[in-house]
Amino acid sequence: MSVSTKTINRTSSVNQFFRRFVKNNGAIVIFVIIFGFALLFVKNFASAQNMLIIIKQSAVPVIACIGMTMVLMTGGIDLSFGYNIGFTSIVAGLLIKTMGAPVWLGILAALTAGAAIGLGNGILVDKVNVPAFITTLGTGYIVLGAAQIVSKGNTINKLPKNFLAVGQTPVGVFNTTILIAIAVAVIFYIILQRSTYGRALSAFGYNKRASFVSGVATSKIHISVYVISGFMAAMTGILLTIRVNCAQPDLGGGDYTFQIITAAIIGGASLFGGKGTIVGSVFGVLIIKVIENCINLAGVQYFLFQAVLGIVILFAIVFESIKNKKL
Amino acid sequence: MKRSGLKVLALVTVMMLLSVVSFGCTSNTAATTAAATTKSTAGGGKTIAFSLKTITNDDFQKAIADSIQSAVEASGNTFELVTAGDQTNVANQVKQLEDLIAKKVDAIILSPMDANAVIPVLKKAKEAKIPVILVDQTIEAGNEDLYVTYIGTDNFNAGKEAGTKVAEWLSNAGNVMIVRGANGSSAGDQRVDGFKAGIEGTGIKIIGEQAGDWKNDKAMQVTENMLQSNSDVQAIFTASEVMVDGILQALAGAGKTDVKIMAVDGSKKAVDLIEAGDLTGTMAQFPQIMGKTAVDTILGVLDGSIDASKVDKYIDSGTSAYSKDNLADAKKTAF
Amino acid sequence: MEFIIKKKSILLVGIAAIALLIAGSFIPYFYSANNLLNIIRQSSVVAICAVGVTMVIIVLGIDLSVGGIISFSAMVCGTLMKSGTNIFICILAGAAVGLAFGLFNGVMVAKLGVPPFITTLVVGQVAAGLALVLSNGGSIGGFPESYVFLGNGSFLGMPVSNYIMFVFVALGSLFMAKTKMGNRIYALGGNEMVVKQEGINTKKIKIIVYGISGLCAACGGILLSAQLDTVHPIQGEPYLLDTNAACVIGGVSLMGGEGKIYLAFVGAMVIGLVRNALNMLGMHPFYQNVIIGAIIIIVVAVSVWNKNKNIKESKTF
């Protein structure tokens, strides 16, 4: 009697662990499935070099996704993200190449600009109470216009080598951009999981009113995530500029914003606030980049790209929902 | 709720209109180079508008706009610039054209974003007796009565010549990748179709073809991925120079230093890249010719010195292959 | 108290009218009948889509597939027309496609519990992608006279487009205000739990709402292509943001439960009016972006501030 109950208990706790893992880490599960699929069926996928390419292509979006996830966790959204990227790209490019300023100054200016835009967003959303969707849509257009005005519509290419070195210096098989992405992920993981700020953020996301009533400085937290998002957009702008060796006012853009949001949500961030993890963000980005990589490798016709990408992501979402319901 | 709804609406309208008025006043008095409506003091007094997709991150379109602007202002007339936006916002261009007709501009120079979408509005322009000249892209055949002339590069031919040149570079054998423009762009499509025609019959094989969307980061990503499929490539053809920076980075990242690149446009930036050895060649377009010819023709039509019906329906603004061999000439004509 | 409020709103409407007159006089040709009718015509696509999206926002959803459905439905309709099929069938087919996508959205949201933002965003991408596939990446045009007439013709001095749009707005408003289903939709948005307890099938209602939104988007797309005499595979892209913005500007609350379709229509007109005014002013396109962004924020900020004031004044605790 006692032997059989022991056996039952053990298997059900393994079962429980498995179910909990899948439920909380849907992104990792989806990634494993898609990765496995690609290994088996896509030619030229399974090479160390290809893996490296995917990691290189994912590094910057991971940084962006983490910023967006923070905002999503508060139940908000940042539609100015993509345009912020273009603006900070031009700020950096103008200062460093056109005006010959030292690299660190250009980077500092760009980061400050991005954070300032985020601050503007945060104040409008928290103090003036304009819904985040509309606020960030409006600031997005303003920032886009500003980027075009400042750059006069021009791009700045062939950037100075010491600027490019910030992102392109090889480190083993990786490069500095990848290291920066890893550092950002680790730092934010610690912030979200281990600090009071992180806990307060989660609480705020789940229940704004309860948070407020229990004395948490909700305004500060609310505004801070938009500042972070703006800062991350600036980092994305700088690193993307380095990656393509061209500062352009239309870098990123509206499409980029939606791609990042999609990645964040596949990664498990909830649009209603509260849920969001760094691990989820990372894998959300990896999933999309792996899919895009496979579509290119398979030589799919250029006009089929979007439909195929959309359908695969749709399957991923359906899978997540069914899983959430059943588990 | 109904009461406050009305209040809300009223306040909303007031704020919006006040904003428009205040910005409208300031923009009219601001005499910056960025302001589109430049009032001139000399004679002429005609308003000539140029409508196109965008001048952001597009040296070529900007060059056309600049050359039209200088020609118009040199003649003592007023220049107005309307761009539809950076997305492929075809409907927006049509809206802007309708608005131009409503404010009774004297002439319209147009680079249509879509060969069919502007036809209804051009019919309205015809009714309003506003002469129209097309530059860079044309409209669907069969509608020649809607414009005075179309001045542009023969994109198909430019692509074909590019194909022939690439075949020459590779001695008629080798692998080529193509990085296209955005989906739905007729100029981009024609160049690629032309390129394929140009390499027909040679031993050149196309081993990869993806859309770069006229964007550096997209072009870089698809090139990186295509190189993974097959890194044995000798040349890359791209539909525009705006994507070259990204392609160069992709090649550098893959350690491929001996890939020849052929682009299209003919900007100063590209000529610099050719001189530096990064870009192998490019098919030049001549936006300065397009702009000047367009303005000269339209002014002639407006003052009666040119009979619109006698003008050739298509004026080829020409193309030329820039490479290291003709750098000196290229520098003179690059925009 | 009510009397004072009444006077206030009349005063505000009066101020708005005067401001309109003053503003318009600065802008050459702004007041020509041609231009005013143009504004309405140019805003009709957004207005038609807004009819459906308003309903979706009321039930606490959002519809980002508007853009993709506009492109794909129009592409289906257009492709059939080019092959010589009867125009009515083509339009019906396009509308059916939109309805199908909308219903799919509804099922995903209501039955599978997928958040509407991501569902409609991705479904929209798929639809947009299918538009490209159907046309092999190119655009199609040159449609029969009668179809182009829908978008460009005039009847009794007013563009046919405007009539079509008014029909949609009127039907939509009546539906929401006067029918049982309309009431239920409002109720659902206001408090889903209560409605469920009354034994009403809330899932079915949601699916229907998304279906209607898809249908409206499809009709908007078909009208757009009639106006342009073209189906461009990515013509729907900009309408995604414009439509949702129009609804919010029109006072449709993102908290759900309230919002009038005719106000969303006004929101669409506001956007169209502003874009038109900026074009008529000849403002440089770079500056136009800045102005449009600022106006969107100011307009919504004012309406939200006003609402908050009302709520504060009506607090009983």
CSV table of N, CA and C in Angstrom, one decimal, chain C residues 224-273:
chain,number,residue,atom,x,y,z
C,224,LEU,N,-11.5,52.0,-50.6
C,224,LEU,CA,-10.2,52.6,-50.8
C,224,LEU,C,-9.7,52.3,-52.2
C,225,SER,N,-9.8,51.0,-52.6
C,225,SER,CA,-9.4,50.6,-53.9
C,225,SER,C,-10.2,51.2,-55.0
C,226,ALA,N,-11.5,51.5,-54.7
C,226,ALA,CA,-12.4,52.1,-55.7
C,226,ALA,C,-11.9,53.6,-55.9
C,227,GLN,N,-11.5,54.2,-54.8
C,227,GLN,CA,-11.1,55.6,-54.8
C,227,GLN,C,-9.8,55.7,-55.6
C,228,LEU,N,-8.9,54.7,-55.4
C,228,LEU,CA,-7.6,54.8,-56.1
C,228,LEU,C,-7.6,54.1,-57.4
C,229,ASP,N,-8.6,53.3,-57.7
C,229,ASP,CA,-8.6,52.5,-58.9
C,229,ASP,C,-7.4,51.5,-58.9
C,230,THR,N,-7.0,51.1,-57.7
C,230,THR,CA,-5.8,50.3,-57.6
C,230,THR,C,-5.9,49.4,-56.4
C,231,VAL,N,-5.4,48.2,-56.4
C,231,VAL,CA,-5.1,47.6,-55.1
C,231,VAL,C,-3.6,47.4,-55.0
C,232,HIS,N,-3.1,48.2,-54.0
C,232,HIS,CA,-1.7,48.0,-53.8
C,232,HIS,C,-1.5,47.1,-52.6
C,233,PRO,N,-0.6,46.1,-52.7
C,233,PRO,CA,-0.6,45.0,-51.7
C,233,PRO,C,-0.4,45.5,-50.3
C,234,ILE,N,0.2,46.7,-50.1
C,234,ILE,CA,0.4,47.1,-48.7
C,234,ILE,C,-0.4,48.4,-48.4
C,235,GLN,N,-1.5,48.6,-49.1
C,235,GLN,CA,-2.2,49.9,-49.0
C,235,GLN,C,-2.8,50.0,-47.6
C,236,GLY,N,-3.0,49.0,-46.9
C,236,GLY,CA,-3.8,49.1,-45.6
C,236,GLY,C,-2.9,49.5,-44.4
C,237,GLU,N,-1.6,49.4,-44.6
C,237,GLU,CA,-0.7,49.6,-43.4
C,237,GLU,C,-1.0,50.8,-42.6
C,238,PRO,N,-1.1,52.0,-43.2
C,238,PRO,CA,-1.3,53.2,-42.3
C,238,PRO,C,-2.6,53.3,-41.6
C,239,TYR,N,-3.6,52.5,-42.1
C,239,TYR,CA,-4.9,52.6,-41.5
C,239,TYR,C,-5.1,52.0,-40.1
C,240,LEU,N,-4.1,51.2,-39.8
C,240,LEU,CA,-4.1,50.5,-38.5
C,240,LEU,C,-4.1,51.6,-37.4
C,241,LEU,N,-3.1,52.4,-37.4
C,241,LEU,CA,-3.0,53.4,-36.3
C,241,LEU,C,-4.0,54.5,-36.5
C,242,ASP,N,-4.3,55.0,-37.7
C,242,ASP,CA,-5.2,56.1,-37.9
C,242,ASP,C,-6.6,55.7,-37.4
C,243,THR,N,-7.0,54.4,-37.6
C,243,THR,CA,-8.4,54.0,-37.2
C,243,THR,C,-8.5,54.0,-35.7
C,244,ASN,N,-7.5,53.4,-35.0
C,244,ASN,CA,-7.5,53.3,-33.6
C,244,ASN,C,-7.4,54.7,-33.0
C,245,ALA,N,-6.6,55.5,-33.6
C,245,ALA,CA,-6.5,56.9,-33.1
C,245,ALA,C,-7.8,57.6,-33.2
C,246,ALA,N,-8.5,57.4,-34.3
C,246,ALA,CA,-9.7,58.1,-34.6
C,246,ALA,C,-10.7,57.8,-33.5
C,247,CYS,N,-10.8,56.5,-33.1
C,247,CYS,CA,-11.7,56.0,-32.1
C,247,CYS,C,-11.4,56.7,-30.7
C,248,VAL,N,-10.1,56.7,-30.4
C,248,VAL,CA,-9.7,57.3,-29.1
C,248,VAL,C,-10.0,58.8,-29.1
C,249,ILE,N,-9.7,59.5,-30.2
C,249,ILE,CA,-10.0,60.9,-30.3
C,249,ILE,C,-11.5,61.1,-30.1
C,250,GLY,N,-12.2,60.2,-30.7
C,250,GLY,CA,-13.7,60.4,-30.7
C,250,GLY,C,-14.3,60.0,-29.3
C,251,GLY,N,-13.4,59.8,-28.3
C,251,GLY,CA,-13.9,59.5,-27.0
C,251,GLY,C,-14.3,58.1,-26.7
C,252,VAL,N,-13.9,57.2,-27.5
C,252,VAL,CA,-14.2,55.8,-27.2
C,252,VAL,C,-13.2,55.4,-26.1
C,253,SER,N,-13.7,55.0,-25.0
C,253,SER,CA,-12.8,54.8,-23.9
C,253,SER,C,-12.0,53.4,-24.0
C,254,LEU,N,-10.7,53.5,-23.7
C,254,LEU,CA,-10.0,52.2,-23.8
C,254,LEU,C,-10.3,51.3,-22.6
C,255,MET,N,-11.1,51.9,-21.6
C,255,MET,CA,-11.4,51.1,-20.5
C,255,MET,C,-12.7,50.2,-20.8
C,256,GLY,N,-13.2,50.5,-22.0
C,256,GLY,CA,-14.4,49.7,-22.4
C,256,GLY,C,-15.7,50.2,-21.9
C,257,GLY,N,-16.8,49.7,-22.5
C,257,GLY,CA,-18.1,50.0,-22.0
C,257,GLY,C,-18.7,51.2,-22.6
C,258,GLU,N,-18.0,52.1,-23.1
C,258,GLU,CA,-18.6,53.3,-23.7
C,258,GLU,C,-17.9,53.8,-24.9
C,259,GLY,N,-18.7,54.6,-25.7
C,259,GLY,CA,-18.2,55.1,-26.9
C,259,GLY,C,-19.2,55.2,-28.0
C,260,LYS,N,-19.4,56.2,-28.7
C,260,LYS,CA,-20.4,56.3,-29.7
C,260,LYS,C,-19.8,56.2,-31.1
C,261,ILE,N,-20.4,55.5,-32.0
C,261,ILE,CA,-19.8,55.3,-33.3
C,261,ILE,C,-19.8,56.7,-34.0
C,262,TYR,N,-20.8,57.5,-33.8
C,262,TYR,CA,-20.8,58.8,-34.6
C,262,TYR,C,-19.7,59.7,-34.0
C,263,LEU,N,-19.3,59.5,-32.8
C,263,LEU,CA,-18.2,60.3,-32.3
C,263,LEU,C,-16.9,59.8,-32.8
C,264,ALA,N,-16.8,58.5,-33.0
C,264,ALA,CA,-15.6,57.9,-33.7
C,264,ALA,C,-15.5,58.5,-35.1
C,265,PHE,N,-16.6,58.6,-35.7
C,265,PHE,CA,-16.7,59.2,-37.1
C,265,PHE,C,-16.1,60.6,-37.0
C,266,VAL,N,-16.5,61.3,-36.0
C,266,VAL,CA,-16.0,62.7,-35.8
C,266,VAL,C,-14.5,62.7,-35.6
C,267,GLY,N,-14.0,61.7,-34.8
C,267,GLY,CA,-12.6,61.5,-34.6
C,267,GLY,C,-11.9,61.3,-35.9
C,268,ALA,N,-12.5,60.5,-36.8
C,268,ALA,CA,-11.9,60.3,-38.1
C,268,ALA,C,-11.9,61.6,-38.9
C,269,MET,N,-12.9,62.4,-38.8
C,269,MET,CA,-13.0,63.6,-39.5
C,269,MET,C,-11.9,64.6,-39.0
C,270,VAL,N,-11.7,64.6,-37.7
C,270,VAL,CA,-10.7,65.4,-37.1
C,270,VAL,C,-9.3,65.1,-37.7
C,271,ILE,N,-9.0,63.8,-37.7
C,271,ILE,CA,-7.7,63.5,-38.3
C,271,ILE,C,-7.6,63.9,-39.8
C,272,GLY,N,-8.7,63.7,-40.5
C,272,GLY,CA,-8.7,64.0,-41.9
C,272,GLY,C,-8.6,65.5,-42.1
C,273,LEU,N,-9.3,66.3,-41.2
C,273,LEU,CA,-9.3,67.7,-41.3
C,273,LEU,C,-7.9,68.3,-41.0
